[in-house]
mmCIF file of C-alpha atoms and ligand atoms in Angstrom:
data_model
loop_
_atom_site.group_PDB
_atom_site.id
_atom_site.type_symbol
_atom_site.label_atom_id
_atom_site.label_comp_id
_atom_site.label_asym_id
_atom_site.label_seq_id
_atom_site.Cartn_x
_atom_site.Cartn_y
_atom_site.Cartn_z
ATOM 1 C CA MET A 1 26.623 -162.527 -91.876
ATOM 2 C CA ASN A 2 25.952 -158.827 -92.063
ATOM 3 C CA ARG A 3 28.387 -156.301 -90.412
ATOM 4 C CA ARG A 4 25.991 -155.631 -87.572
ATOM 5 C CA SER A 5 25.985 -159.143 -86.366
ATOM 6 C CA ARG A 6 29.707 -159.475 -87.095
ATOM 7 C CA TRP A 7 30.438 -156.589 -84.683
ATOM 8 C CA PRO A 8 27.921 -157.276 -81.862
ATOM 9 C CA ASN A 9 29.789 -154.927 -79.370
ATOM 10 C CA GLU A 10 29.209 -151.838 -81.506
ATOM 11 C CA ASN A 11 26.482 -150.093 -79.437
ATOM 12 C CA SER A 12 25.890 -146.438 -78.945
ATOM 13 C CA ASN A 13 28.750 -144.460 -80.364
ATOM 14 C CA PRO A 14 29.804 -141.385 -78.381
ATOM 15 C CA PHE A 15 31.772 -140.175 -81.343
ATOM 16 C CA ALA A 16 28.927 -140.205 -83.860
ATOM 17 C CA GLY A 17 28.407 -136.438 -83.512
ATOM 18 C CA ILE A 18 31.939 -135.744 -84.977
ATOM 19 C CA GLU A 19 31.401 -137.867 -88.115
ATOM 20 C CA ARG A 20 32.352 -135.652 -91.040
ATOM 21 C CA SER A 21 30.376 -135.729 -94.314
ATOM 22 C CA GLY A 22 32.275 -136.217 -97.618
ATOM 23 C CA PRO A 23 33.769 -139.424 -99.100
ATOM 24 C CA GLY A 24 37.336 -140.142 -98.006
ATOM 25 C CA ARG A 25 37.323 -137.472 -95.256
ATOM 26 C CA ILE A 26 38.956 -138.587 -92.066
ATOM 27 C CA GLY A 27 36.141 -139.613 -89.855
ATOM 28 C CA CYS A 28 33.442 -139.999 -92.658
ATOM 29 C CA ARG A 29 32.573 -143.111 -90.672
ATOM 30 C CA ILE A 30 33.428 -143.784 -87.123
ATOM 31 C CA ARG A 31 33.131 -147.309 -85.883
ATOM 32 C CA TYR A 32 33.139 -147.333 -82.159
ATOM 33 C CA PHE A 33 33.720 -150.332 -79.891
ATOM 34 C CA PRO A 34 33.714 -150.491 -76.061
ATOM 35 C CA SER A 35 36.690 -152.999 -76.235
ATOM 36 C CA LEU A 36 38.803 -154.511 -78.840
ATOM 37 C CA VAL A 37 41.997 -156.512 -78.951
ATOM 38 C CA SER A 38 43.560 -153.800 -81.261
ATOM 39 C CA THR A 39 41.902 -151.166 -83.434
ATOM 40 C CA GLN A 40 44.546 -151.865 -85.981
ATOM 41 C CA ALA A 41 43.444 -155.560 -86.385
ATOM 42 C CA THR A 42 39.708 -154.557 -86.699
ATOM 43 C CA ALA A 43 40.370 -151.730 -89.074
ATOM 44 C CA LEU A 44 42.346 -154.166 -91.296
ATOM 45 C CA GLU A 45 39.434 -156.572 -91.303
ATOM 46 C CA LEU A 46 36.889 -153.830 -91.940
ATOM 47 C CA ALA A 47 39.050 -152.492 -94.841
ATOM 48 C CA ALA A 48 39.042 -156.080 -96.289
ATOM 49 C CA ASP A 49 35.261 -156.001 -95.908
ATOM 50 C CA GLY A 50 35.142 -152.904 -98.163
ATOM 51 C CA GLU A 51 34.790 -150.217 -95.474
ATOM 52 C CA PRO A 52 35.707 -146.944 -97.204
ATOM 53 C CA PRO A 53 38.932 -144.929 -96.713
ATOM 54 C CA GLY A 54 38.470 -142.277 -94.128
ATOM 55 C CA THR A 55 36.665 -144.727 -91.774
ATOM 56 C CA VAL A 56 37.985 -144.481 -88.220
ATOM 57 C CA VAL A 57 37.903 -147.392 -85.752
ATOM 58 C CA ILE A 58 37.832 -146.215 -82.137
ATOM 59 C CA ALA A 59 37.895 -148.435 -78.979
ATOM 60 C CA ASP A 60 37.470 -147.329 -75.523
ATOM 61 C CA HIS A 61 39.823 -150.125 -74.363
ATOM 62 C CA GLN A 62 42.228 -152.416 -76.121
ATOM 63 C CA THR A 63 43.237 -155.751 -74.608
ATOM 64 C CA GLY A 64 46.090 -156.204 -77.088
ATOM 65 C CA GLY A 65 47.100 -152.731 -78.123
ATOM 66 C CA ARG A 66 50.182 -152.831 -80.444
ATOM 67 C CA GLY A 67 53.093 -150.424 -80.477
ATOM 68 C CA ARG A 68 56.058 -150.042 -82.699
ATOM 69 C CA MET A 69 58.713 -152.692 -82.863
ATOM 70 C CA GLY A 70 56.508 -155.430 -81.415
ATOM 71 C CA ARG A 71 55.879 -153.601 -78.189
ATOM 72 C CA GLN A 72 52.633 -153.414 -76.364
ATOM 73 C CA TRP A 73 50.510 -150.270 -76.093
ATOM 74 C CA TYR A 74 49.156 -149.512 -72.637
ATOM 75 C CA SER A 75 45.471 -149.182 -73.345
ATOM 76 C CA PRO A 76 43.389 -148.916 -70.131
ATOM 77 C CA PRO A 77 39.635 -148.302 -70.448
ATOM 78 C CA ALA A 78 37.669 -144.955 -70.630
ATOM 79 C CA VAL A 79 40.646 -142.476 -70.386
ATOM 80 C CA ASN A 80 42.451 -142.255 -73.725
ATOM 81 C CA LEU A 81 42.180 -142.323 -77.454
ATOM 82 C CA TYR A 82 42.953 -145.480 -79.294
ATOM 83 C CA LEU A 83 42.030 -145.308 -82.974
ATOM 84 C CA SER A 84 42.909 -146.631 -86.427
ATOM 85 C CA VAL A 85 42.087 -144.842 -89.704
ATOM 86 C CA ILE A 86 41.716 -146.571 -93.089
ATOM 87 C CA LEU A 87 43.720 -144.674 -95.681
ATOM 88 C CA GLU A 88 44.010 -145.012 -99.384
ATOM 89 C CA PRO A 89 46.293 -142.000 -99.982
ATOM 90 C CA ARG A 90 46.892 -140.669 -103.442
ATOM 91 C CA ILE A 91 50.636 -140.889 -103.180
ATOM 92 C CA SER A 92 53.122 -143.406 -104.430
ATOM 93 C CA THR A 93 53.604 -146.496 -102.214
ATOM 94 C CA ASP A 94 57.241 -145.467 -101.845
ATOM 95 C CA SER A 95 56.015 -142.451 -99.931
ATOM 96 C CA TYR A 96 53.786 -144.418 -97.472
ATOM 97 C CA PRO A 97 56.540 -144.053 -94.712
ATOM 98 C CA LEU A 98 55.766 -140.287 -94.781
ATOM 99 C CA ILE A 99 52.172 -140.890 -93.588
ATOM 100 C CA SER A 100 53.272 -141.590 -90.009
ATOM 101 C CA LEU A 101 55.336 -138.387 -89.925
ATOM 102 C CA VAL A 102 52.441 -136.413 -91.229
ATOM 103 C CA ALA A 103 50.137 -138.048 -88.708
ATOM 104 C CA GLY A 104 52.505 -137.098 -85.879
ATOM 105 C CA LEU A 105 52.393 -133.519 -87.026
ATOM 106 C CA ALA A 106 48.577 -133.534 -87.152
ATOM 107 C CA ALA A 107 48.504 -135.019 -83.615
ATOM 108 C CA ALA A 108 50.889 -132.445 -82.391
ATOM 109 C CA GLU A 109 48.904 -129.580 -83.866
ATOM 110 C CA ALA A 110 45.740 -131.062 -82.244
ATOM 111 C CA LEU A 111 47.391 -131.409 -78.757
ATOM 112 C CA GLU A 112 48.681 -127.708 -79.223
ATOM 113 C CA HIS A 113 45.169 -126.620 -78.799
ATOM 114 C CA PHE A 114 44.982 -128.184 -75.355
ATOM 115 C CA ALA A 115 48.527 -127.753 -74.031
ATOM 116 C CA PRO A 116 49.965 -124.795 -75.993
ATOM 117 C CA GLY A 117 53.788 -124.592 -76.018
ATOM 118 C CA ARG A 118 54.288 -127.992 -74.472
ATOM 119 C CA VAL A 119 54.145 -130.339 -77.417
ATOM 120 C CA ASN A 120 57.081 -131.924 -79.180
ATOM 121 C CA LEU A 121 57.652 -134.679 -81.744
ATOM 122 C CA LYS A 122 60.441 -137.160 -81.373
ATOM 123 C CA TRP A 123 61.323 -138.703 -84.718
ATOM 124 C CA PRO A 124 59.905 -140.770 -86.182
ATOM 125 C CA ASN A 125 56.566 -140.495 -84.528
ATOM 126 C CA ASP A 126 56.480 -140.111 -80.788
ATOM 127 C CA LEU A 127 54.234 -137.422 -79.476
ATOM 128 C CA TRP A 128 55.629 -135.643 -76.372
ATOM 129 C CA LEU A 129 54.280 -133.359 -73.776
ATOM 130 C CA CYS A 130 56.809 -131.730 -71.466
ATOM 131 C CA GLY A 131 59.376 -134.187 -72.562
ATOM 132 C CA ARG A 132 57.462 -137.365 -71.817
ATOM 133 C CA LYS A 133 55.564 -139.623 -74.248
ATOM 134 C CA ALA A 134 51.886 -138.898 -74.549
ATOM 135 C CA GLY A 135 51.084 -140.591 -77.842
ATOM 136 C CA GLY A 136 52.510 -142.792 -80.548
ATOM 137 C CA ILE A 137 51.786 -143.678 -84.181
ATOM 138 C CA LEU A 138 51.705 -147.063 -85.901
ATOM 139 C CA ALA A 139 51.242 -147.162 -89.764
ATOM 140 C CA GLU A 140 50.719 -150.605 -91.218
ATOM 141 C CA VAL A 141 50.264 -151.249 -94.889
ATOM 142 C CA ILE A 142 47.228 -152.898 -96.416
ATOM 143 C CA GLY A 143 48.014 -155.577 -98.872
ATOM 144 C CA GLY A 144 51.526 -156.444 -97.689
ATOM 145 C CA ALA A 145 50.984 -160.129 -97.821
ATOM 146 C CA THR A 146 49.881 -160.020 -101.466
ATOM 147 C CA GLY A 147 52.769 -157.734 -102.593
ATOM 148 C CA LYS A 148 50.194 -155.234 -103.857
ATOM 149 C CA LEU A 149 49.916 -152.306 -101.499
ATOM 150 C CA THR A 150 46.528 -150.602 -101.533
ATOM 151 C CA GLY A 151 46.555 -148.410 -98.424
ATOM 152 C CA VAL A 152 47.625 -147.938 -94.833
ATOM 153 C CA ILE A 153 46.029 -148.530 -91.517
ATOM 154 C CA LEU A 154 47.074 -145.504 -89.470
ATOM 155 C CA GLY A 155 46.998 -146.318 -85.684
ATOM 156 C CA MET A 156 47.123 -143.507 -83.135
ATOM 157 C CA GLY A 157 47.256 -143.782 -79.390
ATOM 158 C CA ILE A 158 46.971 -140.566 -77.334
ATOM 159 C CA ASN A 159 47.059 -140.319 -73.541
ATOM 160 C CA VAL A 160 44.339 -137.927 -72.726
ATOM 161 C CA ASN A 161 42.977 -138.396 -69.250
ATOM 162 C CA LEU A 162 45.465 -140.999 -67.982
ATOM 163 C CA GLU A 163 46.409 -140.142 -64.399
ATOM 164 C CA GLN A 164 49.907 -140.434 -63.041
ATOM 165 C CA ASP A 165 48.883 -143.077 -60.374
ATOM 166 C CA ASP A 166 47.464 -145.251 -63.130
ATOM 167 C CA ILE A 167 50.712 -145.469 -65.144
ATOM 168 C CA PRO A 168 52.477 -148.690 -64.710
ATOM 169 C CA ASP A 169 55.877 -148.621 -62.907
ATOM 170 C CA GLU A 170 57.843 -149.387 -66.013
ATOM 171 C CA LEU A 171 56.489 -146.469 -67.860
ATOM 172 C CA ALA A 172 56.081 -144.048 -64.944
ATOM 173 C CA VAL A 173 59.018 -141.818 -65.803
ATOM 174 C CA LYS A 174 58.415 -141.944 -69.582
ATOM 175 C CA ALA A 175 54.721 -141.501 -70.033
ATOM 176 C CA THR A 176 52.413 -138.623 -69.517
ATOM 177 C CA SER A 177 48.952 -137.388 -70.613
ATOM 178 C CA LEU A 178 47.072 -134.157 -71.534
ATOM 179 C CA ARG A 179 45.418 -134.327 -68.176
ATOM 180 C CA ILE A 180 48.776 -134.769 -66.261
ATOM 181 C CA VAL A 181 50.426 -131.672 -67.931
ATOM 182 C CA THR A 182 47.395 -129.467 -67.965
ATOM 183 C CA GLY A 183 45.810 -130.455 -64.672
ATOM 184 C CA THR A 184 42.331 -130.650 -66.160
ATOM 185 C CA ILE A 185 40.184 -133.388 -67.666
ATOM 186 C CA CYS A 186 40.128 -133.122 -71.456
ATOM 187 C CA ASP A 187 37.211 -133.955 -73.677
ATOM 188 C CA ARG A 188 38.310 -137.029 -75.727
ATOM 189 C CA ILE A 189 35.695 -136.264 -78.416
ATOM 190 C CA ALA A 190 36.969 -132.640 -78.783
ATOM 191 C CA VAL A 191 40.591 -133.983 -79.105
ATOM 192 C CA ALA A 192 39.440 -136.493 -81.833
ATOM 193 C CA GLU A 193 37.532 -133.870 -83.724
ATOM 194 C CA ILE A 194 40.556 -131.508 -84.026
ATOM 195 C CA LEU A 195 42.853 -134.416 -84.716
ATOM 196 C CA PHE A 196 40.667 -135.529 -87.673
ATOM 197 C CA GLU A 197 40.517 -132.026 -89.069
ATOM 198 C CA ARG A 198 44.411 -131.667 -88.835
ATOM 199 C CA LEU A 199 44.958 -135.118 -90.300
ATOM 200 C CA ASP A 200 42.631 -134.396 -93.180
ATOM 201 C CA SER A 201 44.389 -131.106 -93.924
ATOM 202 C CA ARG A 202 47.896 -132.402 -93.603
ATOM 203 C CA LEU A 203 47.320 -135.627 -95.670
ATOM 204 C CA HIS A 204 45.679 -133.430 -98.443
ATOM 205 C CA GLU A 205 48.815 -131.239 -98.314
ATOM 206 C CA LEU A 206 51.059 -134.311 -98.663
ATOM 207 C CA GLU A 207 49.054 -135.501 -101.643
ATOM 208 C CA GLU A 208 49.078 -132.185 -103.324
ATOM 209 C CA ALA A 209 52.538 -130.907 -102.574
ATOM 210 C CA GLY A 210 54.743 -133.669 -101.077
ATOM 211 C CA PHE A 211 56.461 -133.595 -97.807
ATOM 212 C CA GLY A 212 58.679 -130.675 -98.562
ATOM 213 C CA PRO A 213 56.287 -127.930 -97.378
ATOM 214 C CA ILE A 214 55.295 -129.955 -94.366
ATOM 215 C CA SER A 215 58.673 -130.606 -93.081
ATOM 216 C CA ALA A 216 59.132 -127.027 -91.758
ATOM 217 C CA ALA A 217 56.001 -127.404 -89.592
ATOM 218 C CA TRP A 218 57.280 -130.808 -88.406
ATOM 219 C CA GLU A 219 60.626 -129.208 -87.504
ATOM 220 C CA HIS A 220 58.823 -126.526 -85.343
ATOM 221 C CA TYR A 221 57.846 -129.399 -83.022
ATOM 222 C CA SER A 222 61.039 -131.491 -83.304
ATOM 223 C CA ALA A 223 62.512 -132.504 -79.893
ATOM 224 C CA LEU A 224 65.658 -133.647 -81.469
ATOM 225 C CA THR A 225 67.041 -130.973 -83.807
ATOM 226 C CA GLY A 226 70.493 -129.867 -82.434
ATOM 227 C CA LYS A 227 70.601 -132.615 -79.842
ATOM 228 C CA ARG A 228 73.217 -135.378 -79.607
ATOM 229 C CA VAL A 229 71.443 -138.769 -80.056
ATOM 230 C CA SER A 230 71.979 -142.440 -80.355
ATOM 231 C CA VAL A 231 69.985 -144.336 -82.890
ATOM 232 C CA LEU A 232 69.517 -148.092 -82.633
ATOM 233 C CA ASN A 233 68.257 -149.985 -85.644
ATOM 234 C CA GLY A 234 68.580 -153.838 -85.039
ATOM 235 C CA ALA A 235 72.161 -154.473 -83.938
ATOM 236 C CA GLU A 236 73.389 -151.210 -85.506
ATOM 237 C CA ARG A 237 74.043 -148.125 -83.348
ATOM 238 C CA ARG A 238 74.794 -144.616 -84.739
ATOM 239 C CA THR A 239 75.660 -141.566 -82.709
ATOM 240 C CA GLY A 240 75.600 -137.908 -83.740
ATOM 241 C CA VAL A 241 74.009 -134.478 -83.655
ATOM 242 C CA VAL A 242 70.535 -134.226 -85.356
ATOM 243 C CA MET A 243 70.547 -131.648 -88.172
ATOM 244 C CA GLY A 244 66.875 -131.936 -89.021
ATOM 245 C CA LEU A 245 64.606 -133.777 -91.429
ATOM 246 C CA ASP A 246 65.479 -134.511 -95.138
ATOM 247 C CA VAL A 247 62.837 -133.802 -97.737
ATOM 248 C CA ASP A 248 61.856 -137.421 -97.692
ATOM 249 C CA GLY A 249 61.478 -137.502 -93.936
ATOM 250 C CA ALA A 250 64.803 -139.193 -93.112
ATOM 251 C CA LEU A 251 66.591 -138.035 -89.935
ATOM 252 C CA MET A 252 69.941 -136.278 -90.841
ATOM 253 C CA LEU A 253 72.632 -136.970 -88.258
ATOM 254 C CA GLU A 254 76.052 -135.251 -88.207
ATOM 255 C CA THR A 255 78.364 -138.176 -87.261
ATOM 256 C CA VAL A 256 82.164 -138.511 -86.925
ATOM 257 C CA ASN A 257 81.986 -140.018 -90.453
ATOM 258 C CA GLY A 258 80.010 -137.012 -91.919
ATOM 259 C CA ARG A 259 76.321 -136.654 -92.497
ATOM 260 C CA GLU A 260 74.186 -139.732 -92.481
ATOM 261 C CA ARG A 261 70.516 -140.290 -93.286
ATOM 262 C CA ILE A 262 68.681 -142.303 -90.819
ATOM 263 C CA LEU A 263 65.547 -144.156 -92.246
ATOM 264 C CA ALA A 264 64.428 -146.169 -89.250
ATOM 265 C CA GLY A 265 65.372 -146.772 -85.597
ATOM 266 C CA ASP A 266 64.870 -145.982 -82.006
ATOM 267 C CA VAL A 267 66.343 -142.724 -81.005
ATOM 268 C CA GLY A 268 67.606 -141.852 -77.544
ATOM 269 C CA ILE A 269 68.759 -138.385 -76.487
ATOM 270 C CA GLU A 270 72.076 -138.362 -74.708
ATOM 271 C CA GLY A 271 71.559 -137.690 -71.054
ATOM 272 C CA ALA A 272 67.857 -138.397 -71.209
ATOM 273 C CA TYR A 273 65.926 -141.779 -70.741
ATOM 274 C CA ASP A 274 65.679 -143.947 -73.855
HETATM 275 C C1 LIG B 301 54.142 -146.583 -80.592
HETATM 276 O O1 LIG B 301 54.697 -147.613 -80.279
HETATM 277 O O2 LIG B 301 54.549 -145.447 -80.293
HETATM 278 C C2 LIG B 301 52.840 -146.637 -81.442
HETATM 279 C C3 LIG B 301 51.690 -146.878 -80.633
HETATM 280 C C4 LIG B 301 50.345 -146.893 -81.444
HETATM 281 C C5 LIG B 301 49.182 -147.299 -80.506
HETATM 282 C C6 LIG B 301 47.913 -147.208 -81.227
HETATM 283 S S1 LIG B 301 46.565 -147.304 -80.106
HETATM 284 C C7 LIG B 301 45.418 -147.528 -81.497
HETATM 285 C C8 LIG B 301 46.074 -148.418 -82.563
HETATM 286 N N1 LIG B 301 45.859 -149.715 -82.193
HETATM 287 C C9 LIG B 301 46.920 -150.514 -81.775
HETATM 288 O O3 LIG B 301 46.885 -151.592 -81.501
HETATM 289 N N2 LIG B 301 47.911 -149.668 -81.826
HETATM 290 C C10 LIG B 301 47.644 -148.311 -82.313
#
């Protein structure tokens, strides 16, 4: 079965005009689907079929969009960006967790073009506009089941033209979109184009120089630095004031027991919603 017949829903591709030439560049191939269960699952299958790194899978709608920590990602049709990038980064697999931080920075830089001064990052990888979540990142390794990691599927969901009335009740005070904060409809293709350019540039920087030089740019967008937070990781809760990011991307927390490094968890700012 060839790839065309395997992916029968891949018709005209509105993102074809922003494909970028050059092997490995983000968006060197853009596979567009009107509807998928999850771009993550399809990108993983395409990677296994030999689709090259840099390929982006975009869906206009997801019926089973996945978020971090087993959550769902709200993915209504025709308004937002839901995409997954096949990556084979030239970094050690120990550094793979840095990819989602770098992707968060690239997304923040892309949104800055459309909503200047209103973009923040909430560690590890929530994208905020005016204090509400407008996007999220989900990085999943390729080859985890075999024990030999060969790459990463980098998933990004960005609320572009979602309207307040279309946000489900349980997300209504937490979620936002570019359209809600700017009051104008944004061109999803233009958002994707800038996102691919920023992602290419920041991933290249990570490969060449590590996370150190990138962390200052990340800090510029940090919503947490200087804030008193609570971090929940499984059954473990830690509380303290965020001092910034460590060179390896860990969150540094000043607690009653001294400085602690947080590697994973859900962070809530004291006095704000979780
Ligand atoms: C989060 O929980 O904040 C991460 C959300 C990641 C959502 C994106 S949408 C495109 C890609 N496909 C998925 O199923 N999830 C990611």
